[in-house]
Amino acid sequence: MLPAFGSSRSHSGGDNVASLQSPESRLLRAISGESHPDAEEATCTEISAWYLTGMSGWWSLNIITAELPFFVAELPEGKRLGNLIAVCTQVGNIAPIFYKALTRRRPGNLVCAIGFFQVVGVVALAACSVLWRTTPILLLCTVLAGSVGCMSSVTYWAAVAQRPASCVRGMSVGMTLGGLLATGFAAMQLAGCEQGSPRFSPAVFFILAAVIQAGQGGAFTARSCGQTGGQNGQAANGQGAVNGAENCETTKPPMPRIAKFLMAGCFIVYATTYTMPTLMPFMAGHFGSATASQQLLLWMQVLQNSGDVLGRLATALVQGNRIVLLTWMLLLTASFSVCLLTSVYDASLWFSYSFAVFLLPVTCGLFYFSRGLLVTTMYLYARGLGQQQMVQEITENMGFCGQMGALIANFAAFVLVSLWA
């Protein structure tokens, strides 16, 4: 994905006022009011708004992914469906690239763009409720849902990076809290049920999810409209200072060395994270009947989302420094290696199903705990690497590197699964 923001010029005399005109600042004010990083503590209302905003970005895709245990058991693609959904998610990267092309000459309105993609998410879920039995339609809906999430990955992170740490943490937790709620819905539907006999149908599952997505989008729109009047007044008051500072450009400072480490870290974390949906059906598929595999995959997803949420919450207790980042990166690599081995080789030859029900979900939980902690810690760390413009550039590049890592990893996984699965 390419960063979808406007001009990168900096004005020494009126930088704060000039930033009021940027699209990312309009997004900030639309969600949480005026943005002055770390000038004051965020209110509970503001943090809650960021929780809801984080949930809305990946909600539609989380819902489709949460239904994967049912799809694997019911659709003809079987275990390959996890890889197909992962690949279609990455195809959604075309949305931010297309948006960047449209806004190359003049900044776009991020509030309108995000509102539009919230509608896309609702449409995708509504279509799934009717046409989920048709795999091509399901995958097309996954592309649409993936485009909603991919658009949020860069824009939301770059925007919230200018808010207090509690807002960064709130939005980060919100992104995965949506996944945990989606998995909770799937557990209510499938837990303890025989294959083909869910407690309620996928149609009900997707309709309820579409209603929630619409509610999230409506809350975002209402919040945005509530800030419009204040934004116009601020823009008018600051216009004179903007014009006076137009010729006072400063030299762009060099990017800190640690920024390259953060970008590489995002590449690795996202590459491994978005390979997991491909691996998990194969990990579960080695054990027992179709019903047993479905239940195992379901509990792997429950621990996956629980670990991700807990990892992001743990950033309030874990001090972010280079040693911490390296330690959790090693744990992420180790747990991913276990998942890779148990997906490639028939783990039922090594241990029983009763042990697998414990080991495999816990391993997934450890991986996603490390992932959640790493992602949030890296973005929190990036906030202290310079002034607003530098932080924005670094966080945009981190998001871009992460999405490219996910795209490359899923392409490689798709080729391997197609050849050898």
Coordinates of C-alpha atoms in Angstrom, one line a residue:
M1 CA 0.0 0.0 0.0
L2 CA 1.1 3.5 -0.7
P3 CA 0.6 6.2 2.0
A4 CA -2.5 8.2 1.1
F5 CA -1.6 11.6 2.4
G6 CA -0.9 15.0 0.8
S7 CA 2.1 17.3 0.6
S8 CA 5.2 16.7 2.7
R9 CA 6.3 20.3 3.0
S10 CA 7.1 21.7 6.4
H11 CA 6.7 25.3 7.5
S12 CA 8.8 26.6 10.4
G13 CA 6.6 29.6 11.3
G14 CA 3.1 28.0 11.0
D15 CA 3.6 24.3 11.1
N16 CA 0.9 23.7 13.7
V17 CA -1.6 25.8 11.8
A18 CA -0.7 24.4 8.4
S19 CA -1.2 20.9 9.7
L20 CA -4.9 21.7 10.4
Q21 CA -5.4 21.6 6.6
S22 CA -4.0 18.2 6.0
P23 CA -6.3 15.2 5.4
E24 CA -4.9 13.2 8.2
S25 CA -5.6 16.0 10.7
R26 CA -9.1 16.2 9.4
L27 CA -9.5 12.5 10.2
L28 CA -8.1 13.1 13.7
R29 CA -10.5 16.0 14.4
A30 CA -13.4 14.1 12.9
I31 CA -12.8 11.3 15.4
S32 CA -11.5 12.9 18.5
G33 CA -11.4 16.7 18.2
E34 CA -8.3 18.9 18.0
S35 CA -5.0 17.1 17.9
H36 CA -2.0 18.3 19.9
P37 CA 0.2 15.2 20.6
D38 CA 0.7 14.6 24.3
A39 CA -0.4 18.1 25.2
E40 CA -3.1 16.7 27.5
E41 CA -4.4 13.3 28.6
A42 CA -7.1 11.7 26.4
T43 CA -10.6 11.5 27.8
C44 CA -12.5 8.3 28.2
T45 CA -14.8 9.3 25.4
E46 CA -11.9 9.9 23.0
I47 CA -10.3 6.6 23.9
S48 CA -13.6 4.8 23.4
A49 CA -14.0 6.5 20.0
W50 CA -10.6 5.1 19.0
Y51 CA -11.6 1.6 20.2
L52 CA -14.7 1.8 18.0
T53 CA -12.7 3.2 15.1
G54 CA -10.1 0.4 15.4
M55 CA -12.8 -2.3 15.4
S56 CA -14.5 -0.9 12.3
G57 CA -11.4 -1.2 10.0
W58 CA -11.1 -5.0 10.0
W59 CA -14.5 -6.0 11.2
S60 CA -15.9 -7.4 7.9
L61 CA -12.8 -9.4 7.2
N62 CA -12.7 -10.7 10.8
I63 CA -16.2 -12.0 10.4
I64 CA -15.4 -13.8 7.2
T65 CA -12.3 -15.3 8.7
A66 CA -14.1 -16.3 11.9
E67 CA -16.4 -18.5 9.8
L68 CA -13.5 -20.4 8.4
P69 CA -14.0 -23.6 10.5
F70 CA -17.5 -23.8 9.0
F71 CA -16.3 -23.1 5.4
V72 CA -13.5 -25.6 5.6
A73 CA -15.9 -28.3 6.5
E74 CA -18.8 -27.4 4.2
L75 CA -17.2 -26.0 1.0
P76 CA -15.4 -28.1 -1.7
E77 CA -12.1 -26.2 -1.4
G78 CA -11.6 -27.6 2.2
K79 CA -8.3 -26.8 3.8
R80 CA -7.2 -24.7 0.9
L81 CA -9.8 -22.1 1.7
G82 CA -7.7 -20.6 4.4
N83 CA -5.0 -19.7 1.9
L84 CA -7.5 -18.4 -0.7
I85 CA -9.0 -16.1 1.9
A86 CA -5.6 -14.9 2.9
V87 CA -4.6 -14.2 -0.7
C88 CA -7.9 -12.4 -1.4
T89 CA -7.3 -10.2 1.7
Q90 CA -4.0 -9.0 0.2
V91 CA -5.6 -8.3 -3.2
G92 CA -7.5 -5.7 -1.2
N93 CA -4.2 -3.7 -1.2
I94 CA -5.3 -2.4 -4.6
A95 CA -7.8 0.0 -2.8
P96 CA -5.2 2.2 -1.1
I97 CA -3.0 2.2 -4.2
F98 CA -5.9 3.3 -6.3
Y99 CA -6.9 6.0 -3.7
K100 CA -3.3 7.3 -3.8
A101 CA -3.5 7.6 -7.6
L102 CA -6.7 9.6 -7.4
T103 CA -5.3 12.0 -4.7
R104 CA -1.8 12.5 -6.2
R105 CA -2.5 16.1 -7.2
R106 CA -4.8 17.2 -4.4
P107 CA -5.3 15.8 -1.0
G108 CA -8.3 13.5 -0.6
N109 CA -11.0 13.7 2.1
L110 CA -10.1 10.8 4.4
V111 CA -13.3 11.1 6.3
C112 CA -15.3 10.5 3.1
A113 CA -13.0 7.7 2.0
I114 CA -13.3 5.9 5.3
G115 CA -17.1 6.4 5.4
F116 CA -17.3 4.9 1.8
F117 CA -15.3 1.8 2.8
Q118 CA -17.5 1.3 5.8
V119 CA -20.4 1.0 3.3
V120 CA -18.3 -1.4 1.3
G121 CA -17.9 -3.6 4.4
V122 CA -21.6 -3.7 5.0
V123 CA -22.2 -4.7 1.3
A124 CA -19.7 -7.5 1.5
L125 CA -21.2 -8.9 4.7
A126 CA -24.8 -8.7 3.3
A127 CA -23.7 -10.5 0.1
C128 CA -22.1 -13.2 2.2
S129 CA -25.3 -13.8 4.1
V130 CA -27.0 -14.8 0.8
L131 CA -24.3 -16.2 -1.4
W132 CA -21.7 -17.8 1.0
R133 CA -22.2 -21.2 -0.7
T134 CA -20.7 -19.9 -3.9
T135 CA -17.0 -19.9 -3.4
P136 CA -16.2 -17.3 -6.1
I137 CA -18.7 -14.8 -4.6
L138 CA -17.3 -15.5 -1.1
L139 CA -13.8 -14.8 -2.3
L140 CA -15.0 -11.6 -4.0
C141 CA -16.6 -10.4 -0.8
T142 CA -13.3 -11.2 1.0
V143 CA -11.4 -8.9 -1.5
L144 CA -13.9 -6.2 -0.7
A145 CA -13.6 -6.8 3.1
G146 CA -9.8 -6.9 2.7
S147 CA -9.8 -3.5 0.9
V148 CA -11.6 -2.0 3.9
G149 CA -9.0 -3.4 6.3
C150 CA -6.0 -2.5 4.1
M151 CA -7.2 1.1 3.8
S152 CA -7.4 1.4 7.6
S153 CA -3.9 -0.1 8.2
V154 CA -2.0 3.0 7.0
T155 CA -4.5 5.8 7.5
Y156 CA -5.6 4.9 11.0
W157 CA -2.1 4.3 12.3
A158 CA -0.7 7.5 10.9
A159 CA -3.6 9.5 12.3
V160 CA -3.5 8.0 15.8
A161 CA 0.3 8.3 16.0
Q162 CA -0.3 12.0 16.8
R163 CA -2.6 11.3 19.8
P164 CA -1.6 10.3 23.3
A165 CA -0.3 6.8 23.9
S166 CA -3.7 5.7 25.4
C167 CA -5.4 6.5 22.1
V168 CA -2.7 4.5 20.1
R169 CA -3.2 1.6 22.5
G170 CA -7.0 1.9 22.3
M171 CA -7.2 1.8 18.5
S172 CA -4.7 -1.1 18.4
V173 CA -6.8 -3.1 20.9
G174 CA -9.9 -2.1 19.0
M175 CA -8.6 -3.7 15.8
T176 CA -8.2 -7.1 17.5
L177 CA -11.1 -6.8 19.8
G178 CA -13.3 -6.9 16.7
G179 CA -11.6 -10.2 15.8
L180 CA -12.2 -11.6 19.3
L181 CA -15.9 -10.6 19.2
A182 CA -16.2 -12.2 15.7
T183 CA -14.6 -15.4 17.0
G184 CA -17.0 -15.3 19.9
F185 CA -19.9 -15.2 17.5
A186 CA -18.4 -18.2 15.7
A187 CA -18.0 -20.1 18.9
M188 CA -21.6 -19.5 19.8
Q189 CA -22.5 -20.9 16.4
L190 CA -20.2 -23.9 16.3
A191 CA -18.8 -24.9 19.7
G192 CA -19.8 -28.4 20.6
C193 CA -21.8 -28.9 17.5
E194 CA -21.5 -31.7 14.9
Q195 CA -20.4 -30.8 11.4
G196 CA -23.2 -29.4 9.4
S197 CA -25.4 -28.7 12.4
P198 CA -24.6 -25.2 13.7
R199 CA -26.8 -23.5 16.3
F200 CA -27.7 -20.8 13.7
S201 CA -27.1 -20.4 10.0
P202 CA -24.3 -18.4 8.3
A203 CA -27.0 -16.1 6.9
V204 CA -27.9 -15.0 10.5
F205 CA -24.2 -14.8 11.4
F206 CA -23.5 -12.4 8.5
I207 CA -26.6 -10.3 8.8
L208 CA -25.9 -9.6 12.5
A209 CA -22.3 -8.7 11.5
A210 CA -23.5 -6.4 8.8
V211 CA -25.8 -4.5 11.3
I212 CA -22.8 -4.1 13.6
Q213 CA -20.6 -2.8 10.8
A214 CA -23.3 -0.3 9.8
G215 CA -23.5 0.8 13.4
Q216 CA -19.7 1.4 13.5
G217 CA -19.8 3.4 10.3
G218 CA -22.8 5.4 11.5
A219 CA -21.0 6.3 14.7
F220 CA -17.9 7.4 12.8
T221 CA -20.0 9.5 10.4
A222 CA -21.9 11.1 13.3
R223 CA -18.7 11.9 15.1
S224 CA -17.3 13.4 11.9
C225 CA -20.3 15.6 11.2
G226 CA -20.2 16.8 14.8
Q227 CA -16.7 18.3 14.3
T228 CA -17.4 20.0 11.0
G229 CA -18.3 23.4 12.4
G230 CA -15.3 23.7 14.7
Q231 CA -13.0 22.7 11.9
N232 CA -14.2 25.4 9.6
G233 CA -13.7 28.0 12.2
Q234 CA -10.2 26.8 13.0
A235 CA -9.2 26.7 9.4
A236 CA -10.4 30.3 8.8
N237 CA -8.6 31.6 11.9
G238 CA -5.4 29.9 10.9
Q239 CA -5.3 30.9 7.2
G240 CA -3.4 34.1 7.7
A241 CA -0.6 32.3 9.6
V242 CA -0.5 29.6 7.0
N243 CA 0.0 32.3 4.2
G244 CA 2.6 34.1 6.3
A245 CA 4.7 30.9 6.8
E246 CA 4.4 29.7 3.1
N247 CA 8.0 30.7 2.3
C248 CA 9.6 29.6 5.6
E249 CA 10.5 26.0 4.5
T250 CA 13.0 24.0 6.5
T251 CA 15.3 21.2 5.5
K252 CA 13.9 17.8 6.1
P253 CA 15.8 16.0 8.9
P254 CA 17.3 12.6 8.2
M255 CA 15.3 9.6 9.3
P256 CA 16.6 7.9 12.5
R257 CA 18.4 4.5 12.0
I258 CA 16.0 2.8 14.3
A259 CA 13.2 3.6 11.9
K260 CA 14.6 1.1 9.4
F261 CA 14.6 -1.6 12.2
L262 CA 10.9 -0.8 12.9
M263 CA 10.0 -1.1 9.1
A264 CA 11.9 -4.4 8.9
G265 CA 10.1 -5.5 12.0
C266 CA 6.7 -4.7 10.6
F267 CA 7.6 -6.6 7.4
I268 CA 8.4 -9.7 9.4
V269 CA 5.5 -9.5 11.8
Y270 CA 2.9 -8.9 9.1
A271 CA 4.4 -11.5 6.7
T272 CA 4.1 -14.2 9.4
T273 CA 0.8 -13.0 10.7
Y274 CA -1.0 -13.1 7.4
T275 CA 0.5 -16.6 6.6
M276 CA -1.1 -18.0 9.7
P277 CA -4.7 -18.3 8.2
T278 CA -3.1 -20.5 5.5
L279 CA -1.3 -22.7 8.1
M280 CA -4.1 -23.2 10.7
P281 CA -6.5 -25.3 8.6
F282 CA -3.6 -27.7 7.7
M283 CA -2.5 -27.8 11.4
A284 CA -6.1 -28.8 12.5
G285 CA -6.7 -31.1 9.5
H286 CA -4.3 -33.8 10.7
F287 CA -6.5 -34.9 13.6
G288 CA -9.6 -37.0 13.7
S289 CA -12.8 -36.6 11.9
A290 CA -14.1 -33.4 10.2
T291 CA -16.0 -32.5 13.3
A292 CA -12.8 -32.9 15.5
S293 CA -10.8 -30.8 13.0
Q294 CA -13.5 -28.1 13.0
Q295 CA -13.6 -27.8 16.7
L296 CA -9.7 -27.7 16.9
L297 CA -9.6 -25.0 14.3
L298 CA -12.3 -23.0 16.2
W299 CA -10.3 -23.1 19.5
M300 CA -7.1 -22.1 17.6
Q301 CA -9.0 -19.0 16.4
V302 CA -10.3 -18.3 19.9
L303 CA -6.8 -18.3 21.4
Q304 CA -5.5 -16.4 18.3
N305 CA -7.7 -13.4 18.9
S306 CA -7.5 -13.6 22.7
G307 CA -3.7 -13.6 22.5
D308 CA -3.7 -10.6 20.1
V309 CA -5.9 -8.6 22.4
L310 CA -3.9 -9.4 25.5
G311 CA -0.7 -8.6 23.7
R312 CA -1.8 -5.2 22.8
L313 CA -3.2 -4.5 26.3
A314 CA 0.2 -5.7 27.8
T315 CA 1.9 -2.7 26.2
A316 CA 0.6 -0.7 29.2
L317 CA 2.8 -2.8 31.4
V318 CA 5.8 -3.7 29.2
Q319 CA 8.4 -0.9 28.6
G320 CA 9.1 -0.5 24.9
N321 CA 12.8 -0.6 24.1
R322 CA 15.1 -2.4 21.7
I323 CA 15.7 -5.4 24.0
V324 CA 12.0 -5.9 24.6
L325 CA 11.3 -5.7 20.8
L326 CA 14.1 -8.3 20.1
T327 CA 12.9 -10.7 22.8
W328 CA 9.3 -10.7 21.6
M329 CA 10.4 -11.0 18.0
L330 CA 12.3 -14.2 18.9
L331 CA 9.2 -15.6 20.7
L332 CA 7.1 -14.8 17.6
T333 CA 9.6 -16.5 15.4
A334 CA 9.7 -19.6 17.6
S335 CA 6.0 -20.0 17.8
F336 CA 5.6 -19.4 14.1
S337 CA 8.1 -22.1 13.4
V338 CA 6.1 -24.6 15.5
C339 CA 3.0 -23.7 13.6
L340 CA 4.8 -24.1 10.3
L341 CA 6.1 -27.6 11.2
T342 CA 2.8 -28.9 12.5
S343 CA 1.1 -27.7 9.3
V344 CA 3.6 -29.3 6.9
Y345 CA 4.1 -32.6 8.8
D346 CA 1.4 -34.9 10.1
A347 CA 1.5 -34.0 13.8
S348 CA -0.9 -36.8 14.6
L349 CA 2.1 -39.1 14.4
W350 CA 3.8 -37.2 17.2
F351 CA 1.0 -36.6 19.7
S352 CA -2.7 -37.4 20.3
Y353 CA -5.7 -35.3 19.5
S354 CA -6.3 -34.6 23.2
F355 CA -2.8 -33.1 23.5
A356 CA -3.2 -31.2 20.2
V357 CA -6.3 -29.5 21.5
F358 CA -4.1 -28.0 24.2
L359 CA -0.8 -27.5 22.3
L360 CA -1.9 -26.0 19.0
P361 CA -4.3 -23.3 20.3
V362 CA -1.8 -22.3 23.0
T363 CA 0.9 -22.0 20.3
C364 CA -1.4 -19.8 18.2
G365 CA -2.2 -17.7 21.3
L366 CA 1.5 -17.2 22.0
F367 CA 2.2 -16.2 18.4
Y368 CA -0.6 -13.7 18.4
F369 CA 0.3 -12.4 21.8
S370 CA 3.8 -11.6 20.6
R371 CA 2.4 -10.1 17.4
G372 CA -0.1 -7.8 19.2
L373 CA 2.6 -6.6 21.7
L374 CA 5.2 -6.1 18.9
V375 CA 2.9 -4.1 16.6
T376 CA 1.6 -1.8 19.3
T377 CA 5.0 -1.3 20.9
M378 CA 6.7 -0.5 17.6
Y379 CA 4.1 2.2 16.8
L380 CA 4.3 3.6 20.3
Y381 CA 8.1 3.7 20.0
A382 CA 7.9 5.5 16.6
R383 CA 6.0 8.3 18.3
G384 CA 9.2 9.5 20.0
L385 CA 11.4 9.6 16.9
G386 CA 10.9 13.2 15.9
Q387 CA 8.5 15.9 15.1
Q388 CA 5.0 15.4 13.8
Q389 CA 6.0 15.3 10.1
M390 CA 8.8 12.7 10.8
V391 CA 6.5 10.5 12.9
Q392 CA 3.9 10.6 10.2
E393 CA 6.4 9.6 7.5
I394 CA 7.8 6.7 9.7
T395 CA 4.4 5.3 10.6
E396 CA 3.2 5.5 7.0
N397 CA 6.4 3.6 5.9
M398 CA 5.9 1.0 8.7
G399 CA 2.4 0.4 7.5
F400 CA 3.5 0.1 3.9
C401 CA 6.3 -2.3 4.7
G402 CA 3.9 -4.4 6.8
Q403 CA 1.4 -4.7 4.0
M404 CA 4.1 -5.5 1.5
G405 CA 5.4 -8.3 3.8
A406 CA 1.9 -9.7 4.0
L407 CA 1.4 -9.5 0.2
I408 CA 4.7 -11.3 -0.6
A409 CA 4.2 -14.0 2.1
N410 CA 0.7 -14.8 0.9
F411 CA 1.8 -14.9 -2.7
A412 CA 4.5 -17.4 -1.8
A413 CA 2.0 -19.4 0.3
F414 CA -0.5 -19.5 -2.5
V415 CA 2.1 -20.9 -4.9
L416 CA 3.2 -23.5 -2.4
V417 CA -0.3 -24.6 -1.5
S418 CA -1.3 -24.8 -5.2
L419 CA 1.7 -27.0 -6.1
W420 CA 1.8 -29.3 -3.1
A421 CA -1.4 -29.3 -1.1

